């Protein structure tokens, strides 16, 4: 039986929105967040059902608790928001790096802090990292760093928040996600060649893996790569 809201931080677009849509379609109370209140409300209306939009900027962590003040009991918290930062150590954009590190590490933790008193007995948290954690590319320095830190964040939250379960999902490039579906065909093909399953991961498969990590009550402290076997190559 459902026992609280599904909160998806970064639920206005992309993978977070797919997870939000799944639970909204099954009658759950859902909160989706994005940077702007109006944008979050518009996305919530498109998702439909009992979905509400909240605007909050994870890069402004001091404002987060107030923005989430009227969220009720929480069963599932999904932390999926990202602002991508192409940043190399040789040509280092410190402001961009600080923004992503703040957003993904301090901001995510501040959301948990703001909601922790409202977690239901069987609450679970799902954090989105990414395969750049294990497979860096030129320009991924900040993304790789924060995705690596997601692994550690999972482990400390498992200990601090027990019995609340905490897991992370690390997708490879999701071929039909809004971020990547319009990539040049030659890049798409090169990625397929490096994936043992012979195709890229899909958004439906990310939703399926998200459900497994959120709903299976034995699963705790897992950092799950969803990559079609990319890490074996
Ligand atoms: N897509 C992939 O193939 C892929 C691969 C590996 C890992 N991932 C990871 O999966 C997660 C989702 O990726 P995605 O591609 O679905 O993302 P996306 O389509 O770019 O959506 C990003 C979401 O984050 C929100 N957001 C951005 N900046 C924010 C901020 N400062 N404060 C609060 N919310 C903010 C956006 O809201 P608004 O735009 O409404 O403000 C939006 O809802 C990310 O953590 C990403 O690193 C994705």
mmCIF file of C-alpha atoms in Angstrom, residues 109 112 116 119 123-127 150-168 213 217-223:
data_model
loop_
_atom_site.group_PDB
_atom_site.id
_atom_site.type_symbol
_atom_site.label_atom_id
_atom_site.label_comp_id
_atom_site.label_asym_id
_atom_site.label_seq_id
_atom_site.Cartn_x
_atom_site.Cartn_y
_atom_site.Cartn_z
ATOM 1 C CA UNK A 109 21.907 16.375 0.639
ATOM 2 C CA UNK A 112 17.244 14.899 2.113
ATOM 3 C CA UNK A 116 13.950 13.485 6.480
ATOM 4 C CA UNK A 119 9.966 9.989 5.452
ATOM 5 C CA UNK A 123 10.808 5.270 2.618
ATOM 6 C CA UNK A 124 13.505 4.909 -0.035
ATOM 7 C CA UNK A 125 15.838 7.348 -1.767
ATOM 8 C CA UNK A 126 17.177 6.983 -5.309
ATOM 9 C CA UNK A 127 20.099 9.125 -6.467
ATOM 10 C CA UNK A 150 27.312 9.889 -5.411
ATOM 11 C CA UNK A 151 28.732 6.438 -4.622
ATOM 12 C CA UNK A 152 29.997 7.684 -1.267
ATOM 13 C CA UNK A 153 26.855 9.707 -0.593
ATOM 14 C CA UNK A 154 24.785 6.528 -0.879
ATOM 15 C CA UNK A 155 26.949 4.754 1.661
ATOM 16 C CA UNK A 156 26.889 7.480 4.304
ATOM 17 C CA UNK A 157 23.150 8.072 3.907
ATOM 18 C CA UNK A 158 22.477 4.338 4.361
ATOM 19 C CA UNK A 159 24.229 4.524 7.722
ATOM 20 C CA UNK A 160 22.813 7.849 8.877
ATOM 21 C CA UNK A 161 19.216 7.283 7.754
ATOM 22 C CA UNK A 162 18.737 3.581 8.561
ATOM 23 C CA UNK A 163 16.252 1.965 8.118
ATOM 24 C CA UNK A 164 15.496 4.249 5.164
ATOM 25 C CA UNK A 165 17.006 2.606 2.071
ATOM 26 C CA UNK A 166 19.301 4.566 -0.233
ATOM 27 C CA UNK A 167 20.518 3.465 -3.673
ATOM 28 C CA UNK A 168 21.960 5.031 -6.812
ATOM 29 C CA UNK A 213 15.870 0.170 -6.473
ATOM 30 C CA UNK A 217 12.875 -3.712 0.247
ATOM 31 C CA UNK A 218 16.041 -5.841 0.381
ATOM 32 C CA UNK A 219 17.983 -3.477 -1.866
ATOM 33 C CA UNK A 220 20.067 -0.954 0.078
ATOM 34 C CA UNK A 221 23.420 0.736 -0.520
ATOM 35 C CA UNK A 222 23.605 -0.331 -4.173
ATOM 36 C CA UNK A 223 25.250 1.707 -6.946
#
